[in-house]
PDB file of C-alpha atoms and ligand atoms in Angstrom:
ATOM      1  CA  UNK A   1      82.059 -53.255   9.245  1.00  0.00           C
ATOM      2  CA  UNK A   2      78.463 -52.790  10.372  1.00  0.00           C
ATOM      3  CA  UNK A   3      79.297 -53.092  14.057  1.00  0.00           C
ATOM      4  CA  UNK A   4      81.732 -50.196  13.826  1.00  0.00           C
ATOM      5  CA  UNK A   5      80.691 -46.981  15.572  1.00  0.00           C
ATOM      6  CA  UNK A   6      79.092 -43.866  14.181  1.00  0.00           C
ATOM      7  CA  UNK A   7      81.413 -40.918  14.905  1.00  0.00           C
ATOM      8  CA  UNK A   8      79.997 -37.561  15.960  1.00  0.00           C
ATOM      9  CA  UNK A   9      81.885 -34.360  16.666  1.00  0.00           C
ATOM     10  CA  UNK A  10      81.130 -30.796  17.644  1.00  0.00           C
ATOM     11  CA  UNK A  11      83.097 -27.773  18.790  1.00  0.00           C
ATOM     12  CA  UNK A  12      81.909 -28.743  22.252  1.00  0.00           C
ATOM     13  CA  UNK A  13      78.983 -30.124  24.198  1.00  0.00           C
ATOM     14  CA  UNK A  14      76.161 -28.825  21.960  1.00  0.00           C
ATOM     15  CA  UNK A  15      76.271 -31.672  19.458  1.00  0.00           C
ATOM     16  CA  UNK A  16      74.956 -33.973  22.190  1.00  0.00           C
ATOM     17  CA  UNK A  17      71.537 -32.528  21.208  1.00  0.00           C
ATOM     18  CA  UNK A  18      72.107 -34.290  17.856  1.00  0.00           C
ATOM     19  CA  UNK A  19      73.601 -37.389  19.484  1.00  0.00           C
ATOM     20  CA  UNK A  20      70.381 -37.770  21.552  1.00  0.00           C
ATOM     21  CA  UNK A  21      68.258 -37.793  18.373  1.00  0.00           C
ATOM     22  CA  UNK A  22      70.607 -40.269  16.677  1.00  0.00           C
ATOM     23  CA  UNK A  23      70.649 -42.591  19.690  1.00  0.00           C
ATOM     24  CA  UNK A  24      66.853 -42.434  19.938  1.00  0.00           C
ATOM     25  CA  UNK A  25      66.369 -43.336  16.263  1.00  0.00           C
ATOM     26  CA  UNK A  26      69.264 -45.803  15.978  1.00  0.00           C
ATOM     27  CA  UNK A  27      69.531 -47.477  19.402  1.00  0.00           C
ATOM     28  CA  UNK A  28      71.539 -50.416  17.982  1.00  0.00           C
ATOM     29  CA  UNK A  29      74.389 -48.243  16.822  1.00  0.00           C
ATOM     30  CA  UNK A  30      77.581 -47.785  18.816  1.00  0.00           C
ATOM     31  CA  UNK A  31      78.621 -44.134  18.879  1.00  0.00           C
ATOM     32  CA  UNK A  32      81.743 -42.139  19.657  1.00  0.00           C
ATOM     33  CA  UNK A  33      81.199 -38.466  20.479  1.00  0.00           C
ATOM     34  CA  UNK A  34      84.030 -35.913  20.478  1.00  0.00           C
ATOM     35  CA  UNK A  35      83.547 -32.559  22.216  1.00  0.00           C
ATOM     36  CA  UNK A  36      86.343 -30.263  21.046  1.00  0.00           C
ATOM     37  CA  UNK A  37      85.566 -27.901  23.930  1.00  0.00           C
ATOM     38  CA  UNK A  38      89.113 -26.644  24.293  1.00  0.00           C
ATOM     39  CA  UNK A  39      88.722 -25.019  20.861  1.00  0.00           C
ATOM     40  CA  UNK A  40      85.160 -23.750  21.353  1.00  0.00           C
ATOM     41  CA  UNK A  41      83.726 -21.551  20.068  1.00  0.00           C
ATOM     42  CA  UNK A  42      84.377 -22.277  16.388  1.00  0.00           C
ATOM     43  CA  UNK A  43      81.992 -19.474  15.371  1.00  0.00           C
ATOM     44  CA  UNK A  44      84.441 -16.527  15.325  1.00  0.00           C
ATOM     45  CA  UNK A  45      87.288 -18.543  13.738  1.00  0.00           C
ATOM     46  CA  UNK A  46      88.016 -18.295  10.024  1.00  0.00           C
ATOM     47  CA  UNK A  47      87.203 -21.007   7.472  1.00  0.00           C
ATOM     48  CA  UNK A  48      90.762 -22.360   7.307  1.00  0.00           C
ATOM     49  CA  UNK A  49      91.044 -22.719  11.090  1.00  0.00           C
ATOM     50  CA  UNK A  50      87.659 -24.468  11.202  1.00  0.00           C
ATOM     51  CA  UNK A  51      88.707 -26.895   8.433  1.00  0.00           C
ATOM     52  CA  UNK A  52      91.918 -27.732  10.334  1.00  0.00           C
ATOM     53  CA  UNK A  53      89.974 -28.474  13.519  1.00  0.00           C
ATOM     54  CA  UNK A  54      87.562 -30.667  11.541  1.00  0.00           C
ATOM     55  CA  UNK A  55      90.514 -32.604  10.050  1.00  0.00           C
ATOM     56  CA  UNK A  56      91.877 -33.254  13.547  1.00  0.00           C
ATOM     57  CA  UNK A  57      88.485 -34.472  14.832  1.00  0.00           C
ATOM     58  CA  UNK A  58      87.793 -36.584  11.736  1.00  0.00           C
ATOM     59  CA  UNK A  59      91.178 -38.307  11.848  1.00  0.00           C
ATOM     60  CA  UNK A  60      90.710 -39.239  15.493  1.00  0.00           C
ATOM     61  CA  UNK A  61      87.282 -40.724  14.752  1.00  0.00           C
ATOM     62  CA  UNK A  62      88.697 -42.633  11.777  1.00  0.00           C
ATOM     63  CA  UNK A  63      91.532 -43.981  13.969  1.00  0.00           C
ATOM     64  CA  UNK A  64      88.815 -45.228  16.302  1.00  0.00           C
ATOM     65  CA  UNK A  65      87.231 -47.106  13.387  1.00  0.00           C
ATOM     66  CA  UNK A  66      84.122 -45.007  12.690  1.00  0.00           C
ATOM     67  CA  UNK A  67      82.095 -46.060   9.649  1.00  0.00           C
ATOM     68  CA  UNK A  68      80.287 -42.732   9.177  1.00  0.00           C
ATOM     69  CA  UNK A  69      80.846 -39.268  10.644  1.00  0.00           C
ATOM     70  CA  UNK A  70      78.204 -36.792  11.741  1.00  0.00           C
ATOM     71  CA  UNK A  71      79.456 -33.218  11.836  1.00  0.00           C
ATOM     72  CA  UNK A  72      77.115 -32.151  14.652  1.00  0.00           C
ATOM     73  CA  UNK A  73      78.013 -28.488  14.306  1.00  0.00           C
ATOM     74  CA  UNK A  74      76.468 -25.982  11.904  1.00  0.00           C
ATOM     75  CA  UNK A  75      79.627 -23.869  11.873  1.00  0.00           C
ATOM     76  CA  UNK A  76      81.824 -26.838  10.986  1.00  0.00           C
ATOM     77  CA  UNK A  77      79.366 -28.129   8.394  1.00  0.00           C
ATOM     78  CA  UNK A  78      78.880 -24.842   6.581  1.00  0.00           C
ATOM     79  CA  UNK A  79      82.646 -24.220   6.434  1.00  0.00           C
ATOM     80  CA  UNK A  80      84.234 -27.636   6.098  1.00  0.00           C
ATOM     81  CA  UNK A  81      81.893 -30.396   4.918  1.00  0.00           C
ATOM     82  CA  UNK A  82      82.825 -30.053   1.235  1.00  0.00           C
ATOM     83  CA  UNK A  83      86.489 -30.397   2.144  1.00  0.00           C
ATOM     84  CA  UNK A  84      85.820 -33.429   4.359  1.00  0.00           C
ATOM     85  CA  UNK A  85      83.725 -35.166   1.706  1.00  0.00           C
ATOM     86  CA  UNK A  86      86.401 -34.544  -0.924  1.00  0.00           C
ATOM     87  CA  UNK A  87      89.202 -35.806   1.320  1.00  0.00           C
ATOM     88  CA  UNK A  88      87.925 -38.875   3.186  1.00  0.00           C
ATOM     89  CA  UNK A  89      86.146 -42.030   2.009  1.00  0.00           C
ATOM     90  CA  UNK A  90      83.578 -42.437   4.799  1.00  0.00           C
ATOM     91  CA  UNK A  91      80.137 -40.810   4.419  1.00  0.00           C
ATOM     92  CA  UNK A  92      79.654 -37.469   6.230  1.00  0.00           C
ATOM     93  CA  UNK A  93      76.347 -36.113   7.504  1.00  0.00           C
ATOM     94  CA  UNK A  94      76.211 -32.405   8.258  1.00  0.00           C
ATOM     95  CA  UNK A  95      73.821 -30.045   9.980  1.00  0.00           C
ATOM     96  CA  UNK A  96      72.561 -26.772   8.540  1.00  0.00           C
ATOM     97  CA  UNK A  97      70.021 -24.241   9.843  1.00  0.00           C
ATOM     98  CA  UNK A  98      66.449 -25.312   8.942  1.00  0.00           C
ATOM     99  CA  UNK A  99      65.746 -22.135   7.019  1.00  0.00           C
ATOM    100  CA  UNK A 100      63.722 -23.923   4.317  1.00  0.00           C
ATOM    101  CA  UNK A 101      60.815 -25.206   6.467  1.00  0.00           C
ATOM    102  CA  UNK A 102      60.642 -21.875   8.304  1.00  0.00           C
ATOM    103  CA  UNK A 103      60.502 -19.887   5.036  1.00  0.00           C
ATOM    104  CA  UNK A 104      57.880 -22.220   3.578  1.00  0.00           C
ATOM    105  CA  UNK A 105      55.586 -22.116   6.612  1.00  0.00           C
ATOM    106  CA  UNK A 106      55.812 -18.534   7.843  1.00  0.00           C
ATOM    107  CA  UNK A 107      52.521 -16.626   7.865  1.00  0.00           C
ATOM    108  CA  UNK A 108      53.982 -13.301   8.963  1.00  0.00           C
ATOM    109  CA  UNK A 109      56.626 -13.506   6.231  1.00  0.00           C
ATOM    110  CA  UNK A 110      59.325 -12.932   8.836  1.00  0.00           C
ATOM    111  CA  UNK A 111      61.611 -15.545  10.344  1.00  0.00           C
ATOM    112  CA  UNK A 112      64.456 -15.258  12.805  1.00  0.00           C
ATOM    113  CA  UNK A 113      67.712 -17.146  12.693  1.00  0.00           C
ATOM    114  CA  UNK A 114      70.079 -17.450  15.590  1.00  0.00           C
ATOM    115  CA  UNK A 115      73.442 -18.919  14.582  1.00  0.00           C
ATOM    116  CA  UNK A 116      77.157 -18.310  14.904  1.00  0.00           C
ATOM    117  CA  UNK A 117      79.048 -15.728  12.900  1.00  0.00           C
ATOM    118  CA  UNK A 118      80.860 -18.588  11.103  1.00  0.00           C
ATOM    119  CA  UNK A 119      77.552 -20.071   9.926  1.00  0.00           C
ATOM    120  CA  UNK A 120      75.856 -16.797   8.988  1.00  0.00           C
ATOM    121  CA  UNK A 121      78.861 -15.635   6.939  1.00  0.00           C
ATOM    122  CA  UNK A 122      79.371 -18.966   5.141  1.00  0.00           C
ATOM    123  CA  UNK A 123      78.794 -19.394   1.415  1.00  0.00           C
ATOM    124  CA  UNK A 124      76.647 -22.480   2.085  1.00  0.00           C
ATOM    125  CA  UNK A 125      74.262 -20.563   4.349  1.00  0.00           C
ATOM    126  CA  UNK A 126      73.975 -17.666   1.842  1.00  0.00           C
ATOM    127  CA  UNK A 127      73.182 -20.162  -0.889  1.00  0.00           C
ATOM    128  CA  UNK A 128      70.481 -21.965   1.110  1.00  0.00           C
ATOM    129  CA  UNK A 129      69.000 -18.730   2.372  1.00  0.00           C
ATOM    130  CA  UNK A 130      68.987 -17.209  -1.133  1.00  0.00           C
ATOM    131  CA  UNK A 131      67.363 -20.320  -2.571  1.00  0.00           C
ATOM    132  CA  UNK A 132      64.561 -20.803  -0.055  1.00  0.00           C
ATOM    133  CA  UNK A 133      64.039 -17.512   1.748  1.00  0.00           C
ATOM    134  CA  UNK A 134      64.513 -14.792  -0.845  1.00  0.00           C
ATOM    135  CA  UNK A 135      60.856 -13.686  -0.513  1.00  0.00           C
ATOM    136  CA  UNK A 136      60.885 -13.687   3.274  1.00  0.00           C
ATOM    137  CA  UNK A 137      62.321 -11.201   5.759  1.00  0.00           C
ATOM    138  CA  UNK A 138      65.095 -13.059   7.555  1.00  0.00           C
ATOM    139  CA  UNK A 139      66.313 -11.498  10.785  1.00  0.00           C
ATOM    140  CA  UNK A 140      69.792 -12.906  11.321  1.00  0.00           C
ATOM    141  CA  UNK A 141      71.402 -12.764  14.742  1.00  0.00           C
ATOM    142  CA  UNK A 142      74.925 -13.820  15.639  1.00  0.00           C
ATOM    143  CA  UNK A 143      74.675 -15.675  18.945  1.00  0.00           C
ATOM    144  CA  UNK A 144      78.057 -14.386  20.117  1.00  0.00           C
ATOM    145  CA  UNK A 145      78.696 -15.457  23.724  1.00  0.00           C
ATOM    146  CA  UNK A 146      76.017 -18.161  23.961  1.00  0.00           C
ATOM    147  CA  UNK A 147      78.359 -21.082  23.258  1.00  0.00           C
ATOM    148  CA  UNK A 148      80.924 -19.709  25.757  1.00  0.00           C
ATOM    149  CA  UNK A 149      78.285 -19.601  28.506  1.00  0.00           C
ATOM    150  CA  UNK A 150      77.094 -23.145  27.760  1.00  0.00           C
ATOM    151  CA  UNK A 151      80.654 -24.476  27.624  1.00  0.00           C
ATOM    152  CA  UNK A 152      81.392 -22.914  31.004  1.00  0.00           C
ATOM    153  CA  UNK A 153      78.344 -24.540  32.611  1.00  0.00           C
ATOM    154  CA  UNK A 154      76.216 -21.351  32.724  1.00  0.00           C
ATOM    155  CA  UNK A 155      73.333 -22.601  30.614  1.00  0.00           C
ATOM    156  CA  UNK A 156      70.403 -21.436  32.735  1.00  0.00           C
ATOM    157  CA  UNK A 157      72.023 -18.297  34.133  1.00  0.00           C
ATOM    158  CA  UNK A 158      70.922 -14.673  34.426  1.00  0.00           C
ATOM    159  CA  UNK A 159      73.724 -13.772  31.979  1.00  0.00           C
ATOM    160  CA  UNK A 160      72.271 -16.133  29.395  1.00  0.00           C
ATOM    161  CA  UNK A 161      68.759 -14.776  29.867  1.00  0.00           C
ATOM    162  CA  UNK A 162      70.007 -11.203  29.456  1.00  0.00           C
ATOM    163  CA  UNK A 163      71.921 -12.090  26.284  1.00  0.00           C
ATOM    164  CA  UNK A 164      68.967 -13.890  24.722  1.00  0.00           C
ATOM    165  CA  UNK A 165      66.598 -11.058  25.598  1.00  0.00           C
ATOM    166  CA  UNK A 166      68.810  -8.626  23.666  1.00  0.00           C
ATOM    167  CA  UNK A 167      69.263 -10.999  20.714  1.00  0.00           C
ATOM    168  CA  UNK A 168      65.578 -11.823  20.354  1.00  0.00           C
ATOM    169  CA  UNK A 169      64.181  -8.311  20.710  1.00  0.00           C
ATOM    170  CA  UNK A 170      64.636  -7.252  17.047  1.00  0.00           C
ATOM    171  CA  UNK A 171      63.017 -10.515  15.962  1.00  0.00           C
ATOM    172  CA  UNK A 172      60.007  -9.981  18.204  1.00  0.00           C
ATOM    173  CA  UNK A 173      59.692  -6.404  16.880  1.00  0.00           C
ATOM    174  CA  UNK A 174      59.785  -7.755  13.306  1.00  0.00           C
ATOM    175  CA  UNK A 175      56.885 -10.126  14.161  1.00  0.00           C
ATOM    176  CA  UNK A 176      58.653 -13.370  13.374  1.00  0.00           C
ATOM    177  CA  UNK A 177      56.535 -16.516  13.695  1.00  0.00           C
ATOM    178  CA  UNK A 178      59.464 -18.946  13.309  1.00  0.00           C
ATOM    179  CA  UNK A 179      62.823 -18.977  15.041  1.00  0.00           C
ATOM    180  CA  UNK A 180      65.453 -21.221  13.456  1.00  0.00           C
ATOM    181  CA  UNK A 181      68.130 -22.531  15.819  1.00  0.00           C
ATOM    182  CA  UNK A 182      71.253 -22.613  13.658  1.00  0.00           C
ATOM    183  CA  UNK A 183      73.679 -24.035  16.205  1.00  0.00           C
ATOM    184  CA  UNK A 184      73.611 -27.453  17.841  1.00  0.00           C
ATOM    185  CA  UNK A 185      74.201 -25.902  21.274  1.00  0.00           C
ATOM    186  CA  UNK A 186      70.957 -23.907  21.092  1.00  0.00           C
ATOM    187  CA  UNK A 187      68.303 -26.654  21.592  1.00  0.00           C
ATOM    188  CA  UNK A 188      69.464 -26.625  25.231  1.00  0.00           C
ATOM    189  CA  UNK A 189      68.196 -23.010  25.451  1.00  0.00           C
ATOM    190  CA  UNK A 190      64.610 -24.112  24.818  1.00  0.00           C
ATOM    191  CA  UNK A 191      63.182 -23.330  28.296  1.00  0.00           C
ATOM    192  CA  UNK A 192      64.627 -19.788  28.147  1.00  0.00           C
ATOM    193  CA  UNK A 193      63.541 -19.190  24.556  1.00  0.00           C
ATOM    194  CA  UNK A 194      59.984 -20.257  25.351  1.00  0.00           C
ATOM    195  CA  UNK A 195      59.982 -17.866  28.297  1.00  0.00           C
ATOM    196  CA  UNK A 196      61.193 -14.878  26.251  1.00  0.00           C
ATOM    197  CA  UNK A 197      59.403 -15.352  22.921  1.00  0.00           C
ATOM    198  CA  UNK A 198      55.686 -14.698  22.315  1.00  0.00           C
ATOM    199  CA  UNK A 199      53.663 -17.930  22.548  1.00  0.00           C
ATOM    200  CA  UNK A 200      52.888 -18.176  18.817  1.00  0.00           C
ATOM    201  CA  UNK A 201      56.542 -18.285  17.722  1.00  0.00           C
ATOM    202  CA  UNK A 202      57.573 -21.774  16.664  1.00  0.00           C
ATOM    203  CA  UNK A 203      61.138 -22.835  17.313  1.00  0.00           C
ATOM    204  CA  UNK A 204      62.787 -25.274  14.939  1.00  0.00           C
ATOM    205  CA  UNK A 205      66.096 -27.032  14.844  1.00  0.00           C
ATOM    206  CA  UNK A 206      67.605 -29.677  12.594  1.00  0.00           C
ATOM    207  CA  UNK A 207      68.411 -32.438  15.104  1.00  0.00           C
ATOM    208  CA  UNK A 208      65.687 -34.888  14.122  1.00  0.00           C
ATOM    209  CA  UNK A 209      66.330 -34.363  10.409  1.00  0.00           C
ATOM    210  CA  UNK A 210      70.019 -35.137  10.930  1.00  0.00           C
ATOM    211  CA  UNK A 211      69.149 -38.388  12.728  1.00  0.00           C
ATOM    212  CA  UNK A 212      66.783 -39.392   9.893  1.00  0.00           C
ATOM    213  CA  UNK A 213      69.448 -38.605   7.304  1.00  0.00           C
ATOM    214  CA  UNK A 214      72.015 -40.637   9.280  1.00  0.00           C
ATOM    215  CA  UNK A 215      69.643 -43.626   9.245  1.00  0.00           C
ATOM    216  CA  UNK A 216      68.982 -43.191   5.542  1.00  0.00           C
ATOM    217  CA  UNK A 217      72.680 -43.070   4.634  1.00  0.00           C
ATOM    218  CA  UNK A 218      73.547 -46.046   6.871  1.00  0.00           C
ATOM    219  CA  UNK A 219      70.793 -48.045   5.149  1.00  0.00           C
ATOM    220  CA  UNK A 220      71.866 -46.921   1.676  1.00  0.00           C
ATOM    221  CA  UNK A 221      75.466 -47.930   2.296  1.00  0.00           C
ATOM    222  CA  UNK A 222      74.380 -51.157   4.053  1.00  0.00           C
ATOM    223  CA  UNK A 223      76.195 -49.984   7.181  1.00  0.00           C
ATOM    224  CA  UNK A 224      73.436 -50.494   9.780  1.00  0.00           C
ATOM    225  CA  UNK A 225      74.269 -52.582  12.805  1.00  0.00           C
ATOM    226  CA  UNK A 226      71.803 -55.444  12.563  1.00  0.00           C
ATOM    227  CA  UNK A 227      73.105 -57.164  15.719  1.00  0.00           C
ATOM    228  CA  UNK A 228      71.026 -56.696  18.828  1.00  0.00           C
ATOM    229  CA  UNK A 229      73.946 -56.817  21.282  1.00  0.00           C
ATOM    230  CA  UNK A 230      74.294 -53.753  23.507  1.00  0.00           C
ATOM    231  CA  UNK A 231      75.977 -50.895  21.622  1.00  0.00           C
ATOM    232  CA  UNK A 232      79.071 -49.177  23.006  1.00  0.00           C
ATOM    233  CA  UNK A 233      78.505 -45.500  23.765  1.00  0.00           C
ATOM    234  CA  UNK A 234      81.638 -43.378  24.223  1.00  0.00           C
ATOM    235  CA  UNK A 235      82.020 -39.679  25.003  1.00  0.00           C
ATOM    236  CA  UNK A 236      85.361 -37.874  24.875  1.00  0.00           C
ATOM    237  CA  UNK A 237      86.091 -34.263  25.718  1.00  0.00           C
ATOM    238  CA  UNK A 238      89.255 -32.192  25.802  1.00  0.00           C
ATOM    239  CA  UNK A 239      87.470 -29.750  28.139  1.00  0.00           C
ATOM    240  CA  UNK A 240      85.651 -30.193  31.417  1.00  0.00           C
ATOM    241  CA  UNK A 241      83.842 -33.575  31.665  1.00  0.00           C
ATOM    242  CA  UNK A 242      81.373 -32.083  34.214  1.00  0.00           C
ATOM    243  CA  UNK A 243      79.648 -29.857  31.640  1.00  0.00           C
ATOM    244  CA  UNK A 244      79.107 -32.813  29.326  1.00  0.00           C
ATOM    245  CA  UNK A 245      77.981 -34.960  32.271  1.00  0.00           C
ATOM    246  CA  UNK A 246      75.307 -32.433  33.192  1.00  0.00           C
ATOM    247  CA  UNK A 247      73.832 -32.374  29.684  1.00  0.00           C
ATOM    248  CA  UNK A 248      73.814 -36.161  29.494  1.00  0.00           C
ATOM    249  CA  UNK A 249      72.125 -36.413  32.873  1.00  0.00           C
ATOM    250  CA  UNK A 250      74.999 -38.493  34.308  1.00  0.00           C
ATOM    251  CA  UNK A 251      73.696 -41.505  32.360  1.00  0.00           C
ATOM    252  CA  UNK A 252      76.938 -42.086  30.475  1.00  0.00           C
ATOM    253  CA  UNK A 253      80.573 -41.853  31.426  1.00  0.00           C
ATOM    254  CA  UNK A 254      82.650 -39.094  29.880  1.00  0.00           C
ATOM    255  CA  UNK A 255      86.387 -39.516  29.341  1.00  0.00           C
ATOM    256  CA  UNK A 256      88.896 -36.693  29.203  1.00  0.00           C
ATOM    257  CA  UNK A 257      91.155 -37.011  26.153  1.00  0.00           C
ATOM    258  CA  UNK A 258      93.871 -34.655  24.974  1.00  0.00           C
ATOM    259  CA  UNK A 259      93.137 -34.229  21.265  1.00  0.00           C
TER     260      UNK A 259
HETATM  261  N1  DGL B 301      77.604 -26.276  17.997  1.00  0.00           N
HETATM  262  C1  DGL B 301      78.251 -25.361  17.106  1.00  0.00           C
HETATM  263  C2  DGL B 301      77.343 -25.041  15.921  1.00  0.00           C
HETATM  264  O1  DGL B 301      76.413 -25.777  15.673  1.00  0.00           O
HETATM  265  C3  DGL B 301      78.740 -24.208  17.881  1.00  0.00           C
HETATM  266  C4  DGL B 301      79.708 -23.383  17.128  1.00  0.00           C
HETATM  267  C5  DGL B 301      80.746 -22.699  17.933  1.00  0.00           C
HETATM  268  O2  DGL B 301      81.527 -23.387  18.573  1.00  0.00           O
HETATM  269  O3  DGL B 301      80.812 -21.456  17.867  1.00  0.00           O
HETATM  270  O4  DGL B 301      77.538 -24.106  15.202  1.00  0.00           O
END
């Protein structure tokens, strides 16, 4: 059981930002990553459609023998994780916007959150935001279009810079000192965000926390791979393998799969 892979899925290539943290913290673990790029973006889809896509991804990972599944997508987590946990026996780890640390640490009492429409409108996000950030001004911004640009290989493009400049302007005007990245695609925007935002604004995402939680749950369920043999690392996409290749730095092979 312990040598079985950890499964990870996202609506596309963005969840590789989470995979990198998991692989760094748990180098012994074999992993299978699914990029559901053909169905990206999940953000504008309704809850039911998102749940159905998550079922499809989960069942493929279970067929491939995964012992634990990381939902490396805020939109999928906030809309479907309860359903997945109620339906399947394996443990699920999700990712949610790190609104709590931002709300606790802000000095200007204003934080920005960039996430998809699906995440911002979810009941889970409202609950977390209401619980931890009710005394803080939260500037929410739907990152409409960002995922599409990343999925089509236009990460560091003029179009992306223009979009981010528009999205961040109200946050800068509101004097935010924290920007929460509420989508696993967004850590790849870091160089552009740093360029656009004032120097004092701290940018936080949940990638490292997800990796720590994955380790914790593997240990708790006695699922860690204690063997030191080389782990098997697999990446599958139903979109263009080149975009995934670029983000992985051509260090791993990416396989096209129709799923
Ligand atoms: N990576 C997904 C997330 O974290 C992107 C969602 C989308 O496909 O719109 O929300």
